[in-house]
Amino acid sequence: MDELQRVKRELKRLRTALPPLPTPDRLYDDIIDDCRNVMRTIESLDELRNDIEYFYHSNLRYGELEREAHILELEAENCKLKLQSLRQHLRLLFSVVPILIATKAISALAWRAKMEEAQSYVMRDGQEKELLTSQKDIEIVVNDQLQGMDEFFAAIREIRSSCLNMERGQKESINVRILETMQFVSATVADMREQMERIGTNQVLAEAEPATSSATLVDNFSQTAESCQMATDERDRGESSEQAKIASNAEYMEAVEMEYEKARDDPKEAAIRAEIKSLETELSNVQKRLRELARKRTCRQREYEAGVYRAEERKMRCVFCGEQGLHYSDSCSKMRTGAERRGFLRRCGRCFNCLELHCEGGYQCVKYRIPCFHCKERGHHSATCELPETSVQTGVEKLQCELAIDDIFRRLRQLRKMDNEKS
């Protein structure tokens, strides 16, 4: 009897120690609500992953892109925290079930029957889907989502770092780059202009003595006009005299025409026309090359600026120079070109996508599907892209073509003016 009383007292103490427990129906409803919230949060994460493509095709300024990427990162971080909170809350709710069964608030069979009831949830597009209510299934889904978010955050961090580097570089070095490019182009155009003027001067000076001047032609034409007037005045003197004068004038006109043709064949004029023809051919070739360059694919220039923007990334080392926490691999100034970096990765046996050792590479790399910031293609890291270097070369060549076209037009106007004056 005493033993029974002791057991009852212990049982009473245990019941008193238990926190207030929900009813089985309330517990079941809370579990279903949390499961629905998990699926809706996963749907929001999928939408955020789709939004990342926007940054590879946007025409916004780098500063605005970085702010948009930061907002996207914060939204993804919020979804991650929400998933972790829901997972922890579901674990707490499921831990109450054995207590309810132990206190005989519900039987194990009745609870199992409740959990086996089919449940559904409605997606944002109105589509209805089956709801997962098993604790094991929910744990697997949430863990997969949390692990997959590492790749998502890596893509956002790369976008933000590239935008910050580009913006900083534009503010600090755009004037220097323009000055260097203009100096190079100006020197090239000056050399071309000097060569063209030297060739034109040599051609003009090397020709033979000038033929009949334009003043002589004017005098000859004046004499011809006077002769024609005299022939008209003497028309009444007789048919034979008129025919003789007409024949004489015709012979004189033939001589004048021969002299005019001789003037047209002036070596100076021939040299001018030859140069005009040569410049027109050169102009056509330069314009054709400019059209070819305009069709080439280009991107913004790569910036070589120091600095990282996340505290946890200050321990990261640059793959190419080994410096720790000073800059990202894409901004390394010691190994600047994509071709040089690709050769380095190939020699070291590193992956072209994640830049890490011991990675199978290709489709097996977890970063294979992350698009390159410069060319928007997949299959390589932004640090190894060669499009920024080719874009610089294309831009310089386009500027050279434009300046050459302006110079050719200027020279053609001079030559055509000289040709008209001689004619």
PDB file of N, CA and C in Angstrom, residues 211-275:
ATOM      1  N   ALA A 211      51.437  71.215-118.297  1.00  0.00           N
ATOM      2  CA  ALA A 211      51.035  71.484-119.688  1.00  0.00           C
ATOM      3  C   ALA A 211      50.449  72.883-119.779  1.00  0.00           C
ATOM      4  N   THR A 212      49.699  73.102-120.815  1.00  0.00           N
ATOM      5  CA  THR A 212      49.146  74.432-121.076  1.00  0.00           C
ATOM      6  C   THR A 212      48.310  74.900-119.904  1.00  0.00           C
ATOM      7  N   SER A 213      48.502  76.109-119.479  1.00  0.00           N
ATOM      8  CA  SER A 213      47.779  76.643-118.337  1.00  0.00           C
ATOM      9  C   SER A 213      46.361  76.991-118.715  1.00  0.00           C
ATOM     10  N   SER A 214      45.566  77.212-117.677  1.00  0.00           N
ATOM     11  CA  SER A 214      44.164  77.556-117.914  1.00  0.00           C
ATOM     12  C   SER A 214      44.040  78.917-118.583  1.00  0.00           C
ATOM     13  N   ALA A 215      45.020  79.834-118.314  1.00  0.00           N
ATOM     14  CA  ALA A 215      44.971  81.148-118.961  1.00  0.00           C
ATOM     15  C   ALA A 215      45.120  81.019-120.462  1.00  0.00           C
ATOM     16  N   THR A 216      45.999  80.128-120.900  1.00  0.00           N
ATOM     17  CA  THR A 216      46.170  79.900-122.340  1.00  0.00           C
ATOM     18  C   THR A 216      44.891  79.393-122.957  1.00  0.00           C
ATOM     19  N   LEU A 217      44.225  78.482-122.250  1.00  0.00           N
ATOM     20  CA  LEU A 217      42.957  77.970-122.770  1.00  0.00           C
ATOM     21  C   LEU A 217      41.938  79.083-122.920  1.00  0.00           C
ATOM     22  N   VAL A 218      41.903  80.000-121.947  1.00  0.00           N
ATOM     23  CA  VAL A 218      40.952  81.118-122.031  1.00  0.00           C
ATOM     24  C   VAL A 218      41.237  81.984-123.243  1.00  0.00           C
ATOM     25  N   ASP A 219      42.549  82.267-123.472  1.00  0.00           N
ATOM     26  CA  ASP A 219      42.911  83.085-124.635  1.00  0.00           C
ATOM     27  C   ASP A 219      42.522  82.397-125.924  1.00  0.00           C
ATOM     28  N   ASN A 220      42.779  81.071-125.980  1.00  0.00           N
ATOM     29  CA  ASN A 220      42.444  80.338-127.207  1.00  0.00           C
ATOM     30  C   ASN A 220      40.956  80.360-127.474  1.00  0.00           C
ATOM     31  N   PHE A 221      40.170  80.159-126.386  1.00  0.00           N
ATOM     32  CA  PHE A 221      38.719  80.198-126.572  1.00  0.00           C
ATOM     33  C   PHE A 221      38.258  81.595-126.989  1.00  0.00           C
ATOM     34  N   SER A 222      38.924  82.646-126.483  1.00  0.00           N
ATOM     35  CA  SER A 222      38.560  84.020-126.869  1.00  0.00           C
ATOM     36  C   SER A 222      38.842  84.255-128.342  1.00  0.00           C
ATOM     37  N   GLN A 223      40.004  83.782-128.794  1.00  0.00           N
ATOM     38  CA  GLN A 223      40.332  83.922-130.208  1.00  0.00           C
ATOM     39  C   GLN A 223      39.342  83.175-131.077  1.00  0.00           C
ATOM     40  N   THR A 224      38.941  81.997-130.605  1.00  0.00           N
ATOM     41  CA  THR A 224      37.964  81.225-131.375  1.00  0.00           C
ATOM     42  C   THR A 224      36.647  81.970-131.483  1.00  0.00           C
ATOM     43  N   ALA A 225      36.220  82.586-130.384  1.00  0.00           N
ATOM     44  CA  ALA A 225      34.967  83.340-130.408  1.00  0.00           C
ATOM     45  C   ALA A 225      35.057  84.516-131.371  1.00  0.00           C
ATOM     46  N   GLU A 226      36.227  85.224-131.356  1.00  0.00           N
ATOM     47  CA  GLU A 226      36.390  86.347-132.280  1.00  0.00           C
ATOM     48  C   GLU A 226      36.368  85.885-133.728  1.00  0.00           C
ATOM     49  N   SER A 227      36.984  84.749-133.988  1.00  0.00           N
ATOM     50  CA  SER A 227      36.997  84.220-135.358  1.00  0.00           C
ATOM     51  C   SER A 227      35.599  83.869-135.821  1.00  0.00           C
ATOM     52  N   CYS A 228      34.824  83.271-134.904  1.00  0.00           N
ATOM     53  CA  CYS A 228      33.442  82.926-135.260  1.00  0.00           C
ATOM     54  C   CYS A 228      32.628  84.182-135.558  1.00  0.00           C
ATOM     55  N   GLN A 229      32.878  85.275-134.769  1.00  0.00           N
ATOM     56  CA  GLN A 229      32.170  86.528-134.999  1.00  0.00           C
ATOM     57  C   GLN A 229      32.530  87.118-136.358  1.00  0.00           C
ATOM     58  N   MET A 230      33.816  87.044-136.690  1.00  0.00           N
ATOM     59  CA  MET A 230      34.261  87.548-138.003  1.00  0.00           C
ATOM     60  C   MET A 230      33.632  86.745-139.119  1.00  0.00           C
ATOM     61  N   ALA A 231      33.542  85.423-138.922  1.00  0.00           N
ATOM     62  CA  ALA A 231      32.919  84.598-139.966  1.00  0.00           C
ATOM     63  C   ALA A 231      31.468  84.954-140.149  1.00  0.00           C
ATOM     64  N   THR A 232      30.796  85.305-139.068  1.00  0.00           N
ATOM     65  CA  THR A 232      29.382  85.686-139.169  1.00  0.00           C
ATOM     66  C   THR A 232      29.215  87.002-139.929  1.00  0.00           C
ATOM     67  N   ASP A 233      30.119  87.967-139.649  1.00  0.00           N
ATOM     68  CA  ASP A 233      30.017  89.280-140.311  1.00  0.00           C
ATOM     69  C   ASP A 233      30.279  89.190-141.804  1.00  0.00           C
ATOM     70  N   GLU A 234      31.107  88.240-142.207  1.00  0.00           N
ATOM     71  CA  GLU A 234      31.476  88.132-143.623  1.00  0.00           C
ATOM     72  C   GLU A 234      30.624  87.125-144.378  1.00  0.00           C
ATOM     73  N   ARG A 235      29.501  86.682-143.736  1.00  0.00           N
ATOM     74  CA  ARG A 235      28.666  85.675-144.382  1.00  0.00           C
ATOM     75  C   ARG A 235      28.116  86.175-145.723  1.00  0.00           C
ATOM     76  N   ASP A 236      27.862  87.471-145.801  1.00  0.00           N
ATOM     77  CA  ASP A 236      27.255  88.028-147.015  1.00  0.00           C
ATOM     78  C   ASP A 236      28.255  88.216-148.140  1.00  0.00           C
ATOM     79  N   ARG A 237      29.512  88.015-147.914  1.00  0.00           N
ATOM     80  CA  ARG A 237      30.532  88.260-148.940  1.00  0.00           C
ATOM     81  C   ARG A 237      30.570  87.170-149.998  1.00  0.00           C
ATOM     82  N   GLY A 238      29.926  86.056-149.735  1.00  0.00           N
ATOM     83  CA  GLY A 238      29.925  85.038-150.794  1.00  0.00           C
ATOM     84  C   GLY A 238      30.019  83.657-150.215  1.00  0.00           C
ATOM     85  N   GLU A 239      29.462  82.734-150.963  1.00  0.00           N
ATOM     86  CA  GLU A 239      29.404  81.365-150.483  1.00  0.00           C
ATOM     87  C   GLU A 239      30.774  80.756-150.395  1.00  0.00           C
ATOM     88  N   SER A 240      31.615  80.995-151.338  1.00  0.00           N
ATOM     89  CA  SER A 240      32.941  80.380-151.358  1.00  0.00           C
ATOM     90  C   SER A 240      33.797  80.892-150.209  1.00  0.00           C
ATOM     91  N   SER A 241      33.700  82.239-149.945  1.00  0.00           N
ATOM     92  CA  SER A 241      34.482  82.809-148.848  1.00  0.00           C
ATOM     93  C   SER A 241      34.006  82.268-147.499  1.00  0.00           C
ATOM     94  N   GLU A 242      32.665  82.131-147.363  1.00  0.00           N
ATOM     95  CA  GLU A 242      32.105  81.610-146.113  1.00  0.00           C
ATOM     96  C   GLU A 242      32.558  80.193-145.854  1.00  0.00           C
ATOM     97  N   GLN A 243      32.526  79.354-146.881  1.00  0.00           N
ATOM     98  CA  GLN A 243      32.941  77.960-146.698  1.00  0.00           C
ATOM     99  C   GLN A 243      34.411  77.869-146.312  1.00  0.00           C
ATOM    100  N   ALA A 244      35.199  78.764-146.873  1.00  0.00           N
ATOM    101  CA  ALA A 244      36.627  78.748-146.551  1.00  0.00           C
ATOM    102  C   ALA A 244      36.862  79.106-145.084  1.00  0.00           C
ATOM    103  N   LYS A 245      36.143  80.136-144.611  1.00  0.00           N
ATOM    104  CA  LYS A 245      36.319  80.539-143.225  1.00  0.00           C
ATOM    105  C   LYS A 245      35.820  79.470-142.254  1.00  0.00           C
ATOM    106  N   ILE A 246      34.677  78.831-142.619  1.00  0.00           N
ATOM    107  CA  ILE A 246      34.155  77.767-141.761  1.00  0.00           C
ATOM    108  C   ILE A 246      35.154  76.631-141.650  1.00  0.00           C
ATOM    109  N   ALA A 247      35.745  76.286-142.794  1.00  0.00           N
ATOM    110  CA  ALA A 247      36.744  75.216-142.767  1.00  0.00           C
ATOM    111  C   ALA A 247      37.932  75.611-141.902  1.00  0.00           C
ATOM    112  N   SER A 248      38.329  76.906-142.018  1.00  0.00           N
ATOM    113  CA  SER A 248      39.454  77.379-141.217  1.00  0.00           C
ATOM    114  C   SER A 248      39.125  77.335-139.720  1.00  0.00           C
ATOM    115  N   ASN A 249      37.890  77.789-139.392  1.00  0.00           N
ATOM    116  CA  ASN A 249      37.488  77.759-137.979  1.00  0.00           C
ATOM    117  C   ASN A 249      37.413  76.332-137.442  1.00  0.00           C
ATOM    118  N   ALA A 250      36.915  75.404-138.270  1.00  0.00           N
ATOM    119  CA  ALA A 250      36.818  74.007-137.846  1.00  0.00           C
ATOM    120  C   ALA A 250      38.191  73.439-137.534  1.00  0.00           C
ATOM    121  N   GLU A 251      39.175  73.778-138.402  1.00  0.00           N
ATOM    122  CA  GLU A 251      40.534  73.298-138.147  1.00  0.00           C
ATOM    123  C   GLU A 251      41.074  73.878-136.831  1.00  0.00           C
ATOM    124  N   TYR A 252      40.752  75.167-136.620  1.00  0.00           N
ATOM    125  CA  TYR A 252      41.245  75.802-135.395  1.00  0.00           C
ATOM    126  C   TYR A 252      40.597  75.196-134.141  1.00  0.00           C
ATOM    127  N   MET A 253      39.293  74.893-134.253  1.00  0.00           N
ATOM    128  CA  MET A 253      38.604  74.290-133.114  1.00  0.00           C
ATOM    129  C   MET A 253      39.166  72.912-132.790  1.00  0.00           C
ATOM    130  N   GLU A 254      39.522  72.162-133.821  1.00  0.00           N
ATOM    131  CA  GLU A 254      40.135  70.854-133.579  1.00  0.00           C
ATOM    132  C   GLU A 254      41.447  71.006-132.816  1.00  0.00           C
ATOM    133  N   ALA A 255      42.204  72.049-133.189  1.00  0.00           N
ATOM    134  CA  ALA A 255      43.466  72.290-132.482  1.00  0.00           C
ATOM    135  C   ALA A 255      43.220  72.660-131.021  1.00  0.00           C
ATOM    136  N   VAL A 256      42.155  73.487-130.802  1.00  0.00           N
ATOM    137  CA  VAL A 256      41.840  73.881-129.428  1.00  0.00           C
ATOM    138  C   VAL A 256      41.410  72.675-128.596  1.00  0.00           C
ATOM    139  N   GLU A 257      40.581  71.805-129.188  1.00  0.00           N
ATOM    140  CA  GLU A 257      40.136  70.616-128.469  1.00  0.00           C
ATOM    141  C   GLU A 257      41.301  69.702-128.128  1.00  0.00           C
ATOM    142  N   MET A 258      42.236  69.570-129.064  1.00  0.00           N
ATOM    143  CA  MET A 258      43.418  68.750-128.789  1.00  0.00           C
ATOM    144  C   MET A 258      44.226  69.340-127.631  1.00  0.00           C
ATOM    145  N   GLU A 259      44.315  70.700-127.646  1.00  0.00           N
ATOM    146  CA  GLU A 259      45.047  71.348-126.560  1.00  0.00           C
ATOM    147  C   GLU A 259      44.327  71.157-125.220  1.00  0.00           C
ATOM    148  N   TYR A 260      42.992  71.189-125.253  1.00  0.00           N
ATOM    149  CA  TYR A 260      42.212  71.001-124.027  1.00  0.00           C
ATOM    150  C   TYR A 260      42.369  69.579-123.488  1.00  0.00           C
ATOM    151  N   GLU A 261      42.330  68.608-124.402  1.00  0.00           N
ATOM    152  CA  GLU A 261      42.525  67.215-123.987  1.00  0.00           C
ATOM    153  C   GLU A 261      43.913  67.009-123.407  1.00  0.00           C
ATOM    154  N   LYS A 262      44.863  67.722-123.998  1.00  0.00           N
ATOM    155  CA  LYS A 262      46.226  67.619-123.466  1.00  0.00           C
ATOM    156  C   LYS A 262      46.288  68.156-122.040  1.00  0.00           C
ATOM    157  N   ALA A 263      45.527  69.252-121.811  1.00  0.00           N
ATOM    158  CA  ALA A 263      45.489  69.808-120.457  1.00  0.00           C
ATOM    159  C   ALA A 263      44.808  68.853-119.485  1.00  0.00           C
ATOM    160  N   ARG A 264      43.811  68.155-119.990  1.00  0.00           N
ATOM    161  CA  ARG A 264      43.113  67.198-119.131  1.00  0.00           C
ATOM    162  C   ARG A 264      44.022  66.055-118.712  1.00  0.00           C
ATOM    163  N   ASP A 265      44.991  65.772-119.543  1.00  0.00           N
ATOM    164  CA  ASP A 265      45.948  64.699-119.243  1.00  0.00           C
ATOM    165  C   ASP A 265      47.152  65.210-118.461  1.00  0.00           C
ATOM    166  N   ASP A 266      46.975  66.327-117.776  1.00  0.00           N
ATOM    167  CA  ASP A 266      48.044  66.894-116.961  1.00  0.00           C
ATOM    168  C   ASP A 266      48.478  65.872-115.911  1.00  0.00           C
ATOM    169  N   PRO A 267      49.766  65.587-115.787  1.00  0.00           N
ATOM    170  CA  PRO A 267      50.239  64.602-114.796  1.00  0.00           C
ATOM    171  C   PRO A 267      49.819  64.934-113.369  1.00  0.00           C
ATOM    172  N   LYS A 268      49.743  66.239-113.026  1.00  0.00           N
ATOM    173  CA  LYS A 268      49.304  66.602-111.678  1.00  0.00           C
ATOM    174  C   LYS A 268      47.868  66.161-111.431  1.00  0.00           C
ATOM    175  N   GLU A 269      47.007  66.424-112.427  1.00  0.00           N
ATOM    176  CA  GLU A 269      45.615  66.025-112.281  1.00  0.00           C
ATOM    177  C   GLU A 269      45.488  64.505-112.234  1.00  0.00           C
ATOM    178  N   ALA A 270      46.290  63.834-113.057  1.00  0.00           N
ATOM    179  CA  ALA A 270      46.256  62.369-113.041  1.00  0.00           C
ATOM    180  C   ALA A 270      46.675  61.825-111.675  1.00  0.00           C
ATOM    181  N   ALA A 271      47.678  62.471-111.081  1.00  0.00           N
ATOM    182  CA  ALA A 271      48.127  62.030-109.756  1.00  0.00           C
ATOM    183  C   ALA A 271      47.046  62.256-108.706  1.00  0.00           C
ATOM    184  N   ILE A 272      46.347  63.407-108.812  1.00  0.00           N
ATOM    185  CA  ILE A 272      45.274  63.700-107.858  1.00  0.00           C
ATOM    186  C   ILE A 272      44.161  62.676-107.977  1.00  0.00           C
ATOM    187  N   ARG A 273      43.774  62.371-109.252  1.00  0.00           N
ATOM    188  CA  ARG A 273      42.682  61.408-109.447  1.00  0.00           C
ATOM    189  C   ARG A 273      43.084  60.006-108.979  1.00  0.00           C
ATOM    190  N   ALA A 274      44.348  59.663-109.188  1.00  0.00           N
ATOM    191  CA  ALA A 274      44.814  58.349-108.730  1.00  0.00           C
ATOM    192  C   ALA A 274      44.759  58.253-107.203  1.00  0.00           C
ATOM    193  N   GLU A 275      45.145  59.359-106.543  1.00  0.00           N
ATOM    194  CA  GLU A 275      45.088  59.355-105.078  1.00  0.00           C
ATOM    195  C   GLU A 275      43.648  59.313-104.585  1.00  0.00           C
TER     196      GLU A 275
END
